Each structure stands twice: as structure tokens, then as C-alpha cells.
mmCIF file of C-alpha atoms in Angstrom:
data_model
loop_
_atom_site.group_PDB
_atom_site.id
_atom_site.type_symbol
_atom_site.label_atom_id
_atom_site.label_comp_id
_atom_site.label_asym_id
_atom_site.label_seq_id
_atom_site.Cartn_x
_atom_site.Cartn_y
_atom_site.Cartn_z
ATOM 1 C CA MET S 65 94.256 68.717 98.547
ATOM 2 C CA ARG S 66 94.198 65.390 96.773
ATOM 3 C CA PHE S 67 98.305 65.819 95.715
ATOM 4 C CA HIS S 68 98.901 66.087 99.409
ATOM 5 C CA GLN S 69 96.836 63.115 100.324
ATOM 6 C CA LYS S 70 98.797 60.954 97.392
ATOM 7 C CA SER S 71 101.788 62.512 98.316
ATOM 8 C CA LYS S 72 102.127 61.221 101.923
ATOM 9 C CA LYS S 73 102.433 57.533 100.607
ATOM 10 C CA LEU S 74 105.628 58.749 98.637
ATOM 11 C CA GLY S 75 107.779 58.787 102.169
ATOM 12 C CA THR S 76 111.141 60.372 102.422
ATOM 13 C CA GLY S 77 110.622 61.376 98.725
ATOM 14 C CA LEU S 78 107.687 63.673 99.552
ATOM 15 C CA LEU S 79 110.311 66.443 100.462
ATOM 16 C CA SER S 80 112.120 66.707 97.476
ATOM 17 C CA VAL S 81 109.526 65.890 95.003
ATOM 18 C CA SER S 82 107.295 68.704 96.563
ATOM 19 C CA LEU S 83 110.461 71.018 95.942
ATOM 20 C CA ASN S 84 111.509 69.729 92.920
ATOM 21 C CA PHE S 85 107.615 70.643 91.597
ATOM 22 C CA ILE S 86 107.819 74.137 93.373
ATOM 23 C CA GLN S 87 110.915 74.749 91.503
ATOM 24 C CA VAL S 88 109.515 73.186 87.834
ATOM 25 C CA SER S 89 106.427 74.868 88.216
ATOM 26 C CA PHE S 90 107.987 78.641 89.143
ATOM 27 C CA GLU S 91 110.921 78.228 86.168
ATOM 28 C CA LEU S 92 107.294 77.102 83.890
ATOM 29 C CA GLN S 93 105.571 80.066 85.223
ATOM 30 C CA LYS S 94 108.426 82.495 84.026
ATOM 31 C CA PHE S 95 107.364 81.553 80.833
ATOM 32 C CA LYS S 96 103.559 81.526 81.091
ATOM 33 C CA ILE S 97 102.798 77.931 80.383
ATOM 34 C CA LEU S 98 101.678 76.720 83.816
ATOM 35 C CA SER S 99 97.875 75.051 83.275
ATOM 36 C CA VAL S 100 95.214 75.588 86.066
ATOM 37 C CA ARG S 101 95.573 72.213 87.240
ATOM 38 C CA MET S 102 99.330 72.946 88.133
ATOM 39 C CA LYS S 103 98.520 76.306 89.584
ATOM 40 C CA MET S 104 96.068 74.810 91.695
ATOM 41 C CA MET S 105 98.477 72.130 93.030
ATOM 42 C CA LEU S 106 100.929 74.636 93.489
ATOM 43 C CA VAL S 107 99.018 76.961 95.741
ATOM 44 C CA ALA S 108 97.997 73.888 97.600
ATOM 45 C CA LEU S 109 101.426 72.932 98.159
ATOM 46 C CA MET S 110 102.249 76.673 99.433
ATOM 47 C CA GLU S 111 99.270 76.691 101.952
ATOM 48 C CA ILE S 112 100.301 78.546 105.417
ATOM 49 C CA THR S 113 98.112 77.959 108.695
ATOM 50 C CA PHE S 114 96.359 80.459 109.953
ATOM 51 C CA GLU S 115 99.095 80.724 112.891
ATOM 52 C CA ASP S 116 101.891 81.517 110.332
ATOM 53 C CA PHE S 117 99.769 84.077 108.579
ATOM 54 C CA THR S 118 99.410 85.943 112.033
ATOM 55 C CA LYS S 119 103.236 85.751 112.761
ATOM 56 C CA LEU S 120 103.412 88.574 109.868
ATOM 57 C CA ASP S 121 103.464 91.855 111.203
ATOM 58 C CA ILE S 122 101.670 93.984 108.429
ATOM 59 C CA ARG S 123 101.361 98.141 109.535
ATOM 60 C CA ILE S 124 100.157 101.126 107.458
ATOM 61 C CA GLY S 125 103.199 103.414 106.916
ATOM 62 C CA LYS S 126 103.620 106.751 104.676
ATOM 63 C CA VAL S 127 106.816 107.341 102.652
ATOM 64 C CA GLU S 128 108.723 110.296 103.763
ATOM 65 C CA SER S 129 111.229 110.341 101.344
ATOM 66 C CA ALA S 130 112.402 107.959 98.123
ATOM 67 C CA GLU S 131 115.232 107.862 95.758
ATOM 68 C CA LYS S 132 116.674 106.086 93.302
ATOM 69 C CA ILE S 133 120.185 103.805 94.019
ATOM 70 C CA PRO S 134 122.455 105.037 91.861
ATOM 71 C CA GLU S 135 124.318 101.478 91.645
ATOM 72 C CA SER S 136 121.061 99.467 90.445
ATOM 73 C CA ARG S 137 118.874 99.725 87.815
ATOM 74 C CA ASN S 138 115.765 98.691 89.768
ATOM 75 C CA LEU S 139 115.676 99.408 93.228
ATOM 76 C CA LEU S 140 114.568 102.311 95.134
ATOM 77 C CA LYS S 141 115.611 103.450 98.649
ATOM 78 C CA LEU S 142 112.474 104.476 100.769
ATOM 79 C CA ILE S 143 112.204 106.221 104.118
ATOM 80 C CA VAL S 144 108.932 105.371 105.779
ATOM 81 C CA ASP S 145 107.330 106.858 108.874
ATOM 82 C CA PHE S 146 104.940 104.082 110.980
ATOM 83 C CA GLY S 147 103.916 106.688 113.643
ATOM 84 C CA PHE S 148 105.684 105.135 116.389
ATOM 85 C CA GLU S 149 109.327 104.912 114.289
ATOM 86 C CA LYS S 150 110.820 105.555 111.320
ATOM 87 C CA ARG S 151 112.432 102.634 108.923
ATOM 88 C CA GLN S 152 114.244 102.374 105.704
ATOM 89 C CA CYS S 153 112.688 100.019 102.971
ATOM 90 C CA VAL S 154 114.691 98.726 99.796
ATOM 91 C CA ALA S 155 112.415 97.909 97.011
ATOM 92 C CA GLY S 156 112.880 96.824 93.676
ATOM 93 C CA LEU S 157 110.128 99.186 92.418
ATOM 94 C CA GLN S 158 112.520 101.589 89.791
ATOM 95 C CA SER S 159 111.078 100.061 86.516
ATOM 96 C CA PHE S 160 107.598 100.880 87.835
ATOM 97 C CA TYR S 161 107.275 104.296 89.629
ATOM 98 C CA GLU S 162 108.763 107.257 89.611
ATOM 99 C CA PRO S 163 110.165 107.811 93.100
ATOM 100 C CA GLU S 164 108.375 111.294 93.823
ATOM 101 C CA THR S 165 105.254 109.746 93.468
ATOM 102 C CA LEU S 166 105.394 107.594 96.291
ATOM 103 C CA VAL S 167 106.222 110.682 98.747
ATOM 104 C CA ASP S 168 103.368 111.470 101.402
ATOM 105 C CA LYS S 169 101.221 108.397 100.191
ATOM 106 C CA LYS S 170 100.431 105.091 102.674
ATOM 107 C CA PHE S 171 100.965 101.796 102.038
ATOM 108 C CA ALA S 172 101.195 98.776 103.649
ATOM 109 C CA PHE S 173 104.625 97.431 104.878
ATOM 110 C CA VAL S 174 105.865 93.805 106.613
ATOM 111 C CA ILE S 175 107.665 95.534 109.399
ATOM 112 C CA ASN S 176 109.038 92.108 111.176
ATOM 113 C CA MET S 177 110.927 90.701 108.558
ATOM 114 C CA GLN S 178 114.457 89.612 108.787
ATOM 115 C CA ARG S 179 116.598 92.879 107.722
ATOM 116 C CA ARG S 180 118.202 92.441 104.555
ATOM 117 C CA LYS S 181 121.067 94.262 103.168
ATOM 118 C CA LEU S 182 120.630 95.353 99.250
ATOM 119 C CA LEU S 183 123.643 96.747 97.846
ATOM 120 C CA GLY S 184 124.858 97.324 101.362
ATOM 121 C CA ILE S 185 121.674 99.203 102.189
ATOM 122 C CA GLU S 186 119.901 97.858 105.045
ATOM 123 C CA SER S 187 115.747 97.186 104.336
ATOM 124 C CA GLN S 188 114.585 97.111 107.801
ATOM 125 C CA CYS S 189 110.723 95.968 105.924
ATOM 126 C CA MET S 190 109.083 94.943 102.768
ATOM 127 C CA ILE S 191 106.506 97.195 100.821
ATOM 128 C CA LEU S 192 103.506 95.257 99.507
ATOM 129 C CA ALA S 193 102.816 94.729 96.063
ATOM 130 C CA ALA S 194 100.641 92.729 93.656
ATOM 131 C CA GLU S 195 101.881 91.542 90.231
ATOM 132 C CA ASP S 196 99.527 90.375 87.399
ATOM 133 C CA ASP S 197 100.553 87.770 84.704
ATOM 134 C CA THR S 198 101.460 90.682 82.646
ATOM 135 C CA GLY S 199 103.964 92.244 84.709
ATOM 136 C CA ASN S 200 101.750 94.806 86.075
ATOM 137 C CA VAL S 201 102.586 96.151 89.660
ATOM 138 C CA SER S 202 100.587 97.546 91.900
ATOM 139 C CA LEU S 203 101.242 98.715 95.632
ATOM 140 C CA VAL S 204 99.267 97.486 98.158
ATOM 141 C CA THR S 205 97.292 101.296 99.554
ATOM 142 C CA VAL S 206 94.719 102.024 101.914
ATOM 143 C CA ASP S 207 91.162 103.502 100.763
ATOM 144 C CA LYS S 208 90.565 105.604 103.564
ATOM 145 C CA ASP S 209 92.790 108.129 105.939
ATOM 146 C CA ILE S 210 94.331 105.668 108.878
ATOM 147 C CA MET S 211 96.378 106.479 111.276
ATOM 148 C CA LEU S 212 100.390 105.449 110.522
ATOM 149 C CA GLY S 213 101.111 102.142 112.148
ATOM 150 C CA SER S 214 97.780 100.622 112.059
ATOM 151 C CA LYS S 215 97.960 96.784 112.013
ATOM 152 C CA VAL S 216 96.333 95.144 108.818
ATOM 153 C CA GLY S 217 95.231 91.326 109.423
#
């Protein structure tokens, strides 16, 4: 927070300084040499308001089918049932999950993201996942049986 208060005095250069700091921080993070203080400053720069968070429509969906995209080394195509509709999700999970292990399981998805084409295939939602410092990836799931389409938040 102190960084924000001091930064305001920089005037028009604040955005440039902030963006440069974020870019440098991401580059350093790739090499795992980000100090704790730098991580805290980066988190402070990236904070969002509660109102911004409520704009995300996060829902529980069940993967009906999953397949590797032949032209890709990392992408999977998922068909996801949200109870009220089915959507297609393209996710970079091939390095972490075999497609058949995802079928019939429930995960958290952001369903109001802008649609995007990856290798010509439209992704209509985004599956949520966590990644630790060692590169382990784990999908966000539910611990109880809950109705498809349930809102997270």
C-alpha cells in the first residue's frame, strides 16, 4: 500500500512505472527470483475492488467430454454441462491431465469471459486452476455434490 501512496506523486509517469514494474516482475517470476517484498508490491498493484470481482460469473460445470487437440501440444477441448446450457472450453491442460480423467467431474468455470478462438476452436468459458511455484497444476473443484450451474462467489 505504501508503494501506491508514494507512486501517486509521480504524476503522469505512474502508469508507465507501474506497468514496467509488473512486466519486470513477471519476467523475474519466470526465473523464480522474485523477492517477498517485490511479490507484495506486485499484489498491491494488481488488487481489484469487490465490485470488479462480482463481475465474474463463476459456475460449477461437469465435463461431458474431453479430447486432445491434434494440432496442439498443450490444448484440450472440453464440452461442459452447466445444467442450463452446454459450452465448449479450450484449456492448456494437456501437460497436466489425460482427457479421460476429467470426464464426469465437476469444476469451477468463468462463463462470462470474452469468447476466444485458439487454433480456430472457440473457447466459451475458462476452467479455473491453481499453479504452485514448482509448476504443479490443480483444477478447482467442489468437495460435495452440488447442482450444475451453481454460482461461486
